PDB file of C-alpha atoms and ligand atoms in Angstrom:
ATOM      1  CA  MET A   1      -0.022   0.033   0.030  1.00  0.00           C
ATOM      2  CA  THR A   2       1.491   3.479  -0.903  1.00  0.00           C
ATOM      3  CA  ILE A   3       0.765   6.712   0.877  1.00  0.00           C
ATOM      4  CA  ALA A   4      -1.887   7.945  -1.493  1.00  0.00           C
ATOM      5  CA  ASP A   5      -3.481   4.479  -0.613  1.00  0.00           C
ATOM      6  CA  LYS A   6      -4.003   5.110   2.626  1.00  0.00           C
ATOM      7  CA  GLU A   7      -5.410   8.923   2.195  1.00  0.00           C
ATOM      8  CA  GLN A   8      -9.126  10.669   0.933  1.00  0.00           C
ATOM      9  CA  PRO A   9     -10.139  10.334  -1.907  1.00  0.00           C
ATOM     10  CA  LYS A  10      -9.227  13.306  -4.453  1.00  0.00           C
ATOM     11  CA  GLY A  11     -11.224  16.295  -4.544  1.00  0.00           C
ATOM     12  CA  ALA A  12     -13.360  17.920  -2.076  1.00  0.00           C
ATOM     13  CA  PRO A  13     -12.295  16.657   1.712  1.00  0.00           C
ATOM     14  CA  ASP A  14     -14.372  14.518   3.975  1.00  0.00           C
ATOM     15  CA  VAL A  15     -13.541  15.318   8.141  1.00  0.00           C
ATOM     16  CA  PRO A  16     -10.064  15.059   8.388  1.00  0.00           C
ATOM     17  CA  LEU A  17      -9.495  11.903   9.699  1.00  0.00           C
ATOM     18  CA  HIS A  18      -6.144  12.159  10.872  1.00  0.00           C
ATOM     19  CA  VAL A  19      -5.309  15.915  12.615  1.00  0.00           C
ATOM     20  CA  ALA A  20      -1.694  16.467  13.666  1.00  0.00           C
ATOM     21  CA  ILE A  21      -0.893  18.885  15.747  1.00  0.00           C
ATOM     22  CA  VAL A  22       2.471  21.254  16.590  1.00  0.00           C
ATOM     23  CA  MET A  23       1.463  22.881  19.636  1.00  0.00           C
ATOM     24  CA  ASP A  24       2.835  26.532  19.816  1.00  0.00           C
ATOM     25  CA  GLY A  25       2.790  29.403  21.954  1.00  0.00           C
ATOM     26  CA  ASN A  26       2.799  27.723  25.758  1.00  0.00           C
ATOM     27  CA  GLY A  27       6.328  30.267  26.920  1.00  0.00           C
ATOM     28  CA  ARG A  28       4.226  33.195  25.055  1.00  0.00           C
ATOM     29  CA  TRP A  29       1.028  32.565  26.919  1.00  0.00           C
ATOM     30  CA  ALA A  30       2.753  33.259  30.404  1.00  0.00           C
ATOM     31  CA  LYS A  31       5.116  35.512  29.245  1.00  0.00           C
ATOM     32  CA  ARG A  32       2.036  37.890  28.236  1.00  0.00           C
ATOM     33  CA  ARG A  33       0.821  37.755  32.071  1.00  0.00           C
ATOM     34  CA  GLY A  34       4.186  38.144  33.184  1.00  0.00           C
ATOM     35  CA  LEU A  35       4.822  34.577  34.270  1.00  0.00           C
ATOM     36  CA  PRO A  36       7.849  32.391  34.193  1.00  0.00           C
ATOM     37  CA  ARG A  37       7.918  30.828  30.433  1.00  0.00           C
ATOM     38  CA  GLN A  38       7.136  27.435  32.295  1.00  0.00           C
ATOM     39  CA  VAL A  39       4.402  28.218  33.558  1.00  0.00           C
ATOM     40  CA  GLY A  40       2.524  28.314  30.059  1.00  0.00           C
ATOM     41  CA  HIS A  41       2.857  24.590  29.750  1.00  0.00           C
ATOM     42  CA  PRO A  42       0.535  22.947  32.235  1.00  0.00           C
ATOM     43  CA  LYS A  43      -1.996  24.986  31.110  1.00  0.00           C
ATOM     44  CA  GLY A  44      -1.267  23.878  27.654  1.00  0.00           C
ATOM     45  CA  VAL A  45      -2.193  20.140  29.130  1.00  0.00           C
ATOM     46  CA  ASP A  46      -5.520  21.094  30.135  1.00  0.00           C
ATOM     47  CA  ALA A  47      -5.698  22.111  26.046  1.00  0.00           C
ATOM     48  CA  ILE A  48      -4.219  18.904  25.299  1.00  0.00           C
ATOM     49  CA  ARG A  49      -7.379  17.550  27.626  1.00  0.00           C
ATOM     50  CA  ARG A  50     -10.097  19.754  25.976  1.00  0.00           C
ATOM     51  CA  VAL A  51      -8.379  18.197  22.378  1.00  0.00           C
ATOM     52  CA  VAL A  52      -8.631  14.827  23.213  1.00  0.00           C
ATOM     53  CA  GLU A  53     -12.375  14.989  23.999  1.00  0.00           C
ATOM     54  CA  ALA A  54     -13.527  16.688  22.085  1.00  0.00           C
ATOM     55  CA  ALA A  55     -11.567  14.873  18.648  1.00  0.00           C
ATOM     56  CA  PRO A  56     -13.396  11.646  18.356  1.00  0.00           C
ATOM     57  CA  ASP A  57     -16.877  13.717  18.869  1.00  0.00           C
ATOM     58  CA  GLN A  58     -15.724  15.586  15.759  1.00  0.00           C
ATOM     59  CA  GLY A  59     -15.114  12.885  13.325  1.00  0.00           C
ATOM     60  CA  ILE A  60     -11.689  12.575  14.002  1.00  0.00           C
ATOM     61  CA  ARG A  61      -9.720   9.025  14.188  1.00  0.00           C
ATOM     62  CA  TRP A  62      -6.516   9.627  14.416  1.00  0.00           C
ATOM     63  CA  LEU A  63      -4.915  12.729  16.864  1.00  0.00           C
ATOM     64  CA  THR A  64      -1.034  13.592  16.743  1.00  0.00           C
ATOM     65  CA  LEU A  65       0.470  16.027  19.018  1.00  0.00           C
ATOM     66  CA  TYR A  66       3.922  17.068  18.816  1.00  0.00           C
ATOM     67  CA  ALA A  67       4.747  17.365  22.855  1.00  0.00           C
ATOM     68  CA  PHE A  68       8.289  17.818  22.660  1.00  0.00           C
ATOM     69  CA  SER A  69      11.010  17.695  19.793  1.00  0.00           C
ATOM     70  CA  THR A  70      14.599  16.168  19.848  1.00  0.00           C
ATOM     71  CA  GLU A  71      15.553  19.966  19.223  1.00  0.00           C
ATOM     72  CA  ASN A  72      13.575  20.985  22.253  1.00  0.00           C
ATOM     73  CA  TRP A  73      16.586  19.151  25.038  1.00  0.00           C
ATOM     74  CA  ARG A  74      18.354  22.692  24.201  1.00  0.00           C
ATOM     75  CA  ARG A  75      15.695  24.775  26.011  1.00  0.00           C
ATOM     76  CA  PRO A  76      16.810  25.350  29.838  1.00  0.00           C
ATOM     77  CA  ALA A  77      17.324  22.507  32.176  1.00  0.00           C
ATOM     78  CA  GLY A  78      14.237  23.373  34.340  1.00  0.00           C
ATOM     79  CA  GLU A  79      11.759  23.607  31.503  1.00  0.00           C
ATOM     80  CA  VAL A  80      12.589  20.544  30.182  1.00  0.00           C
ATOM     81  CA  ALA A  81      11.871  18.930  33.564  1.00  0.00           C
ATOM     82  CA  GLU A  82       8.808  20.756  33.956  1.00  0.00           C
ATOM     83  CA  VAL A  83       7.689  18.906  30.238  1.00  0.00           C
ATOM     84  CA  MET A  84       8.925  15.493  31.710  1.00  0.00           C
ATOM     85  CA  ARG A  85       6.778  16.422  35.080  1.00  0.00           C
ATOM     86  CA  LEU A  86       3.870  17.016  32.926  1.00  0.00           C
ATOM     87  CA  LEU A  87       4.267  14.033  30.886  1.00  0.00           C
ATOM     88  CA  LYS A  88       4.176  11.604  33.320  1.00  0.00           C
ATOM     89  CA  LEU A  89       1.664  13.372  35.722  1.00  0.00           C
ATOM     90  CA  TYR A  90      -0.841  13.095  32.592  1.00  0.00           C
ATOM     91  CA  VAL A  91      -0.242   9.527  31.669  1.00  0.00           C
ATOM     92  CA  ASN A  92      -0.693   8.803  35.916  1.00  0.00           C
ATOM     93  CA  SER A  93      -3.633  11.124  35.909  1.00  0.00           C
ATOM     94  CA  ASP A  94      -5.433  10.204  32.726  1.00  0.00           C
ATOM     95  CA  LEU A  95      -4.609   6.302  31.718  1.00  0.00           C
ATOM     96  CA  ASP A  96      -7.541   4.784  33.535  1.00  0.00           C
ATOM     97  CA  LYS A  97     -10.109   7.201  31.126  1.00  0.00           C
ATOM     98  CA  LEU A  98      -8.101   6.318  28.382  1.00  0.00           C
ATOM     99  CA  VAL A  99      -7.884   2.569  28.686  1.00  0.00           C
ATOM    100  CA  ARG A 100     -11.917   2.875  29.840  1.00  0.00           C
ATOM    101  CA  GLU A 101     -12.837   5.313  26.517  1.00  0.00           C
ATOM    102  CA  GLY A 102     -11.012   2.948  23.782  1.00  0.00           C
ATOM    103  CA  VAL A 103      -8.015   5.110  22.855  1.00  0.00           C
ATOM    104  CA  LYS A 104      -4.938   3.682  21.807  1.00  0.00           C
ATOM    105  CA  VAL A 105      -1.828   5.516  22.947  1.00  0.00           C
ATOM    106  CA  ARG A 106       1.145   5.543  20.574  1.00  0.00           C
ATOM    107  CA  ILE A 107       4.486   7.709  21.422  1.00  0.00           C
ATOM    108  CA  LEU A 108       6.388   8.356  18.330  1.00  0.00           C
ATOM    109  CA  GLY A 109       9.974   9.030  18.843  1.00  0.00           C
ATOM    110  CA  ARG A 110      13.184   8.077  20.065  1.00  0.00           C
ATOM    111  CA  ARG A 111      12.963   5.892  23.224  1.00  0.00           C
ATOM    112  CA  GLU A 112      16.707   6.404  24.403  1.00  0.00           C
ATOM    113  CA  GLY A 113      17.775   9.773  25.588  1.00  0.00           C
ATOM    114  CA  LEU A 114      13.908   9.703  27.548  1.00  0.00           C
ATOM    115  CA  PRO A 115      15.072   9.507  31.642  1.00  0.00           C
ATOM    116  CA  PRO A 116      14.112   6.127  32.957  1.00  0.00           C
ATOM    117  CA  ASP A 117      11.212   6.955  34.844  1.00  0.00           C
ATOM    118  CA  VAL A 118       9.315   8.792  31.353  1.00  0.00           C
ATOM    119  CA  ALA A 119      10.758   5.623  28.792  1.00  0.00           C
ATOM    120  CA  GLU A 120       8.368   3.534  31.818  1.00  0.00           C
ATOM    121  CA  ILE A 121       5.275   5.315  31.558  1.00  0.00           C
ATOM    122  CA  VAL A 122       5.133   5.671  27.855  1.00  0.00           C
ATOM    123  CA  GLU A 123       5.935   2.041  27.821  1.00  0.00           C
ATOM    124  CA  ARG A 124       3.261   1.755  30.511  1.00  0.00           C
ATOM    125  CA  ALA A 125       0.860   3.949  28.375  1.00  0.00           C
ATOM    126  CA  GLU A 126       1.393   1.691  25.034  1.00  0.00           C
ATOM    127  CA  ARG A 127       0.808  -1.100  26.871  1.00  0.00           C
ATOM    128  CA  GLN A 128      -2.735  -0.804  29.100  1.00  0.00           C
ATOM    129  CA  THR A 129      -3.700   0.486  26.064  1.00  0.00           C
ATOM    130  CA  ALA A 130      -2.502  -1.814  23.347  1.00  0.00           C
ATOM    131  CA  HIS A 131      -6.033  -3.508  22.189  1.00  0.00           C
ATOM    132  CA  ASN A 132      -8.163  -0.424  21.944  1.00  0.00           C
ATOM    133  CA  ASP A 133      -9.485   1.121  18.942  1.00  0.00           C
ATOM    134  CA  LYS A 134     -12.325   3.557  18.804  1.00  0.00           C
ATOM    135  CA  PHE A 135      -9.439   6.309  18.741  1.00  0.00           C
ATOM    136  CA  PHE A 136      -5.669   6.714  18.177  1.00  0.00           C
ATOM    137  CA  LEU A 137      -3.615   9.322  19.919  1.00  0.00           C
ATOM    138  CA  GLN A 138       0.265  10.013  19.007  1.00  0.00           C
ATOM    139  CA  VAL A 139       2.100  11.893  20.937  1.00  0.00           C
ATOM    140  CA  ALA A 140       5.814  13.051  19.665  1.00  0.00           C
ATOM    141  CA  PHE A 141       8.280  13.204  22.597  1.00  0.00           C
ATOM    142  CA  ASN A 142      11.556  13.358  21.888  1.00  0.00           C
ATOM    143  CA  TYR A 143      10.360  13.273  18.144  1.00  0.00           C
ATOM    144  CA  GLY A 144      12.161  14.904  15.182  1.00  0.00           C
ATOM    145  CA  GLY A 145      10.984  14.111  11.457  1.00  0.00           C
ATOM    146  CA  ARG A 146      15.187  13.787  10.383  1.00  0.00           C
ATOM    147  CA  ALA A 147      15.531  11.825  13.286  1.00  0.00           C
ATOM    148  CA  ASP A 148      12.920   9.621  12.366  1.00  0.00           C
ATOM    149  CA  ILE A 149      13.692   9.272   8.590  1.00  0.00           C
ATOM    150  CA  VAL A 150      17.929   8.524   9.562  1.00  0.00           C
ATOM    151  CA  ASP A 151      16.529   6.129  11.895  1.00  0.00           C
ATOM    152  CA  ALA A 152      14.359   4.437   9.344  1.00  0.00           C
ATOM    153  CA  ALA A 153      17.248   4.029   6.896  1.00  0.00           C
ATOM    154  CA  ARG A 154      19.401   2.542   9.571  1.00  0.00           C
ATOM    155  CA  ALA A 155      16.734  -0.457   9.715  1.00  0.00           C
ATOM    156  CA  VAL A 156      16.306  -0.452   5.883  1.00  0.00           C
ATOM    157  CA  ALA A 157      20.358  -0.702   5.817  1.00  0.00           C
ATOM    158  CA  VAL A 158      20.548  -2.887   8.313  1.00  0.00           C
ATOM    159  CA  GLU A 159      18.242  -5.108   6.365  1.00  0.00           C
ATOM    160  CA  VAL A 160      19.879  -5.069   3.229  1.00  0.00           C
ATOM    161  CA  ALA A 161      23.551  -5.524   4.662  1.00  0.00           C
ATOM    162  CA  ALA A 162      22.343  -8.914   6.680  1.00  0.00           C
ATOM    163  CA  GLY A 163      20.692  -9.900   2.959  1.00  0.00           C
ATOM    164  CA  ARG A 164      17.504 -10.014   3.507  1.00  0.00           C
ATOM    165  CA  ILE A 165      15.935  -7.426   0.999  1.00  0.00           C
ATOM    166  CA  ALA A 166      17.857  -5.807  -2.008  1.00  0.00           C
ATOM    167  CA  PRO A 167      18.032  -1.791  -2.718  1.00  0.00           C
ATOM    168  CA  GLU A 168      14.641  -2.591  -5.468  1.00  0.00           C
ATOM    169  CA  ASP A 169      12.792  -3.342  -2.469  1.00  0.00           C
ATOM    170  CA  ILE A 170      12.883  -0.400  -1.184  1.00  0.00           C
ATOM    171  CA  THR A 171       9.360   1.532  -1.953  1.00  0.00           C
ATOM    172  CA  ASP A 172       7.367   4.044  -0.458  1.00  0.00           C
ATOM    173  CA  ALA A 173       5.115   2.185   1.544  1.00  0.00           C
ATOM    174  CA  PHE A 174       8.149  -0.585   3.123  1.00  0.00           C
ATOM    175  CA  PHE A 175      10.179   2.920   4.124  1.00  0.00           C
ATOM    176  CA  GLU A 176       7.153   4.569   5.396  1.00  0.00           C
ATOM    177  CA  ASP A 177       6.861   1.351   7.689  1.00  0.00           C
ATOM    178  CA  ARG A 178       9.904   1.724   9.077  1.00  0.00           C
ATOM    179  CA  LEU A 179       9.086   4.958  10.343  1.00  0.00           C
ATOM    180  CA  SER A 180       7.823   5.631  14.096  1.00  0.00           C
ATOM    181  CA  THR A 181       4.792   6.564  12.094  1.00  0.00           C
ATOM    182  CA  GLY A 182       4.767   3.022  10.561  1.00  0.00           C
ATOM    183  CA  GLY A 183       0.765   1.882  10.216  1.00  0.00           C
ATOM    184  CA  LEU A 184      -0.524   4.435  10.945  1.00  0.00           C
ATOM    185  CA  PRO A 185      -2.469   6.929   7.460  1.00  0.00           C
ATOM    186  CA  SER A 186      -0.447  10.247   6.837  1.00  0.00           C
ATOM    187  CA  PRO A 187      -1.849  13.427   8.411  1.00  0.00           C
ATOM    188  CA  ASP A 188      -5.158  14.631   6.040  1.00  0.00           C
ATOM    189  CA  LEU A 189      -4.983  18.309   8.508  1.00  0.00           C
ATOM    190  CA  VAL A 190      -1.501  19.331  10.060  1.00  0.00           C
ATOM    191  CA  ILE A 191      -2.571  22.675  13.057  1.00  0.00           C
ATOM    192  CA  ARG A 192       0.074  24.905  13.935  1.00  0.00           C
ATOM    193  CA  THR A 193      -0.761  27.254  16.814  1.00  0.00           C
ATOM    194  CA  SER A 194       0.527  30.834  17.914  1.00  0.00           C
ATOM    195  CA  GLY A 195       0.246  32.222  14.110  1.00  0.00           C
ATOM    196  CA  GLU A 196       4.051  30.940  13.527  1.00  0.00           C
ATOM    197  CA  GLN A 197       3.611  29.128   9.731  1.00  0.00           C
ATOM    198  CA  ARG A 198       7.030  26.479  10.350  1.00  0.00           C
ATOM    199  CA  LEU A 199       6.494  22.510  10.385  1.00  0.00           C
ATOM    200  CA  SER A 200       9.696  22.684  12.735  1.00  0.00           C
ATOM    201  CA  ASN A 201      11.166  18.790  11.657  1.00  0.00           C
ATOM    202  CA  PHE A 202       7.635  17.434  12.540  1.00  0.00           C
ATOM    203  CA  LEU A 203       6.362  14.928  10.405  1.00  0.00           C
ATOM    204  CA  LEU A 204       8.248  15.620   7.556  1.00  0.00           C
ATOM    205  CA  TRP A 205       7.703  12.568   5.349  1.00  0.00           C
ATOM    206  CA  GLU A 206       3.991  12.154   6.421  1.00  0.00           C
ATOM    207  CA  SER A 207       2.776  15.816   6.152  1.00  0.00           C
ATOM    208  CA  ALA A 208       3.924  15.649   2.253  1.00  0.00           C
ATOM    209  CA  TYR A 209       0.058  15.953   1.013  1.00  0.00           C
ATOM    210  CA  SER A 210      -1.797  17.310   3.705  1.00  0.00           C
ATOM    211  CA  GLU A 211      -3.533  20.671   4.625  1.00  0.00           C
ATOM    212  CA  PHE A 212      -2.494  22.995   7.134  1.00  0.00           C
ATOM    213  CA  VAL A 213      -3.932  25.483   9.019  1.00  0.00           C
ATOM    214  CA  PHE A 214      -2.375  28.173  11.264  1.00  0.00           C
ATOM    215  CA  PRO A 215      -5.045  29.676  13.700  1.00  0.00           C
ATOM    216  CA  ASP A 216      -3.977  32.620  15.538  1.00  0.00           C
ATOM    217  CA  VAL A 217      -3.736  31.157  18.899  1.00  0.00           C
ATOM    218  CA  LEU A 218      -1.509  30.263  21.570  1.00  0.00           C
ATOM    219  CA  TRP A 219      -2.312  26.456  22.149  1.00  0.00           C
ATOM    220  CA  PRO A 220      -3.218  26.844  26.221  1.00  0.00           C
ATOM    221  CA  ASP A 221      -6.257  28.850  24.450  1.00  0.00           C
ATOM    222  CA  PHE A 222      -7.035  25.800  22.179  1.00  0.00           C
ATOM    223  CA  THR A 223     -10.797  25.155  22.303  1.00  0.00           C
ATOM    224  CA  PRO A 224     -12.484  22.518  20.894  1.00  0.00           C
ATOM    225  CA  HIS A 225     -13.755  25.355  18.951  1.00  0.00           C
ATOM    226  CA  HIS A 226     -11.090  26.315  17.353  1.00  0.00           C
ATOM    227  CA  LEU A 227     -10.449  22.435  16.401  1.00  0.00           C
ATOM    228  CA  ALA A 228     -14.151  22.751  14.670  1.00  0.00           C
ATOM    229  CA  GLU A 229     -12.936  26.176  12.706  1.00  0.00           C
ATOM    230  CA  GLY A 230      -9.879  24.009  11.579  1.00  0.00           C
ATOM    231  CA  ILE A 231     -11.835  21.160   9.748  1.00  0.00           C
ATOM    232  CA  ALA A 232     -14.161  23.447   8.122  1.00  0.00           C
ATOM    233  CA  GLU A 233     -11.030  25.476   6.574  1.00  0.00           C
ATOM    234  CA  PHE A 234      -9.754  22.179   6.033  1.00  0.00           C
ATOM    235  CA  GLN A 235     -13.176  20.962   3.919  1.00  0.00           C
ATOM    236  CA  LYS A 236     -12.795  24.741   1.961  1.00  0.00           C
ATOM    237  CA  ARG A 237      -9.642  22.892   0.504  1.00  0.00           C
ATOM    238  CA  GLU A 238      -9.180  21.015  -2.762  1.00  0.00           C
ATOM    239  CA  ARG A 239      -6.381  17.659  -2.501  1.00  0.00           C
ATOM    240  CA  ARG A 240      -5.630  16.871  -5.801  1.00  0.00           C
ATOM    241  CA  TYR A 241      -2.140  14.877  -4.476  1.00  0.00           C
ATOM    242  CA  GLY A 242      -0.118  15.904  -7.328  1.00  0.00           C
ATOM    243  CA  GLY A 243      -2.598  15.368  -9.759  1.00  0.00           C
ATOM    244  CA  ALA A 244      -5.834  16.861 -10.668  1.00  0.00           C
ATOM    245  CA  VAL A 245      -9.819  16.773  -9.762  1.00  0.00           C
ATOM    246  CA  ALA A 246     -11.933  14.869 -12.031  1.00  0.00           C
ATOM    247  CA  ASP A 247     -13.866  17.697 -13.108  1.00  0.00           C
ATOM    248  CA  ASP A 248     -10.757  19.527 -14.413  1.00  0.00           C
ATOM    249  CA  VAL A 249      -9.351  16.027 -16.192  1.00  0.00           C
ATOM    250  CA  LEU A 250     -12.501  16.094 -17.914  1.00  0.00           C
ATOM    251  CA  ALA A 251     -13.126  19.596 -18.809  1.00  0.00           C
ATOM    252  CA  THR A 252      -9.532  19.887 -20.490  1.00  0.00           C
ATOM    253  CA  GLY A 253      -9.620  16.354 -22.092  1.00  0.00           C
TER     254      GLY A 253
HETATM  255  C1  LIG B   1       4.930  24.657  22.695  1.00  0.00           C
HETATM  256  O1  LIG B   1       4.963  26.167  23.472  1.00  0.00           O
HETATM  257  C2  LIG B   1       4.837  23.491  23.921  1.00  0.00           C
HETATM  258  C3  LIG B   1       6.060  22.703  23.792  1.00  0.00           C
HETATM  259  C4  LIG B   1       6.925  22.544  23.301  1.00  0.00           C
HETATM  260  C5  LIG B   1       5.688  21.797  25.172  1.00  0.00           C
HETATM  261  C6  LIG B   1       4.080  21.160  25.293  1.00  0.00           C
HETATM  262  C7  LIG B   1       4.277  19.732  25.729  1.00  0.00           C
HETATM  263  C8  LIG B   1       3.244  19.750  26.985  1.00  0.00           C
HETATM  264  C9  LIG B   1       2.315  21.085  26.883  1.00  0.00           C
HETATM  265  C10 LIG B   1       3.638  19.062  28.265  1.00  0.00           C
HETATM  266  C11 LIG B   1       3.756  17.405  28.101  1.00  0.00           C
HETATM  267  C12 LIG B   1       2.809  16.472  27.327  1.00  0.00           C
HETATM  268  C13 LIG B   1       2.234  15.938  27.354  1.00  0.00           C
HETATM  269  C14 LIG B   1       1.379  15.319  26.328  1.00  0.00           C
HETATM  270  C15 LIG B   1       1.003  15.905  28.319  1.00  0.00           C
HETATM  271  P1  LIG B   1       6.265  26.813  23.578  1.00  0.00           P
HETATM  272  O2  LIG B   1       7.208  26.576  25.033  1.00  0.00           O
HETATM  273  O3  LIG B   1       7.068  26.676  22.439  1.00  0.00           O
HETATM  274  O4  LIG B   1       5.768  28.197  23.339  1.00  0.00           O
HETATM  275  P2  LIG B   1       6.744  29.439  22.424  1.00  0.00           P
HETATM  276  O5  LIG B   1       6.659  29.057  21.117  1.00  0.00           O
HETATM  277  O6  LIG B   1       5.586  30.719  23.328  1.00  0.00           O
HETATM  278  O7  LIG B   1       7.957  29.786  23.331  1.00  0.00           O
END
């Protein structure tokens, strides 16, 4: 199966089944209130809860959140520690509810480099939700799109070196199965909050044909209403995946 097979049909799209979000603006939210940057992060977790709760009702099946990038280790140690603490707190307080509600949790990104207690808790979240299939929540944590592509390339190189596959066997589908998003559909819609318009090393391969929206709202202020607005904007777009829509093909012969 190629990536295009997993995407929605060409032309006017329906609800985006897979929405990916760059949750930007926690630091600015706090600074605007004269507070230390990291005070914005717990407010960001409140926004995560609102969106995870609302997304299934809005027709979304896969939700992928960019929580901590491979580059975020460069932030002050206190802020990094706060994000680690909040991830653990979120799993500890919300995991039972996620299990009950049929949410399957998957953490994208490199496990090595995570503090052992964080690695343990993300494994627990994945293990306890492994059999769920109502809604799929991916959290990109210690994730970088380039690092993920490099890791997949290494995995493929190992298979070639071992003689299990030949270079000609490497197709789009073969390669993308080795990304940490392997098996997921590619995102239909990528939302980045705070008005910034960058991908920042998020889902570089997977977002090749995604639609993008950039709402001018800081992540802690993001509500289900903003999510619905993003979906409405998505529905106005015309997805072509590099081809043409059927009407144009007919019109031009
Ligand atoms: C972006 O705002 C926010 C982050 C990089 C951290 C997001 C992480 C959490 C909310 C906590 C842990 C995650 C989970 C899943 C519970 P920013 O600090 O880059 O804002 P700025 O651009 O205004 O500085």
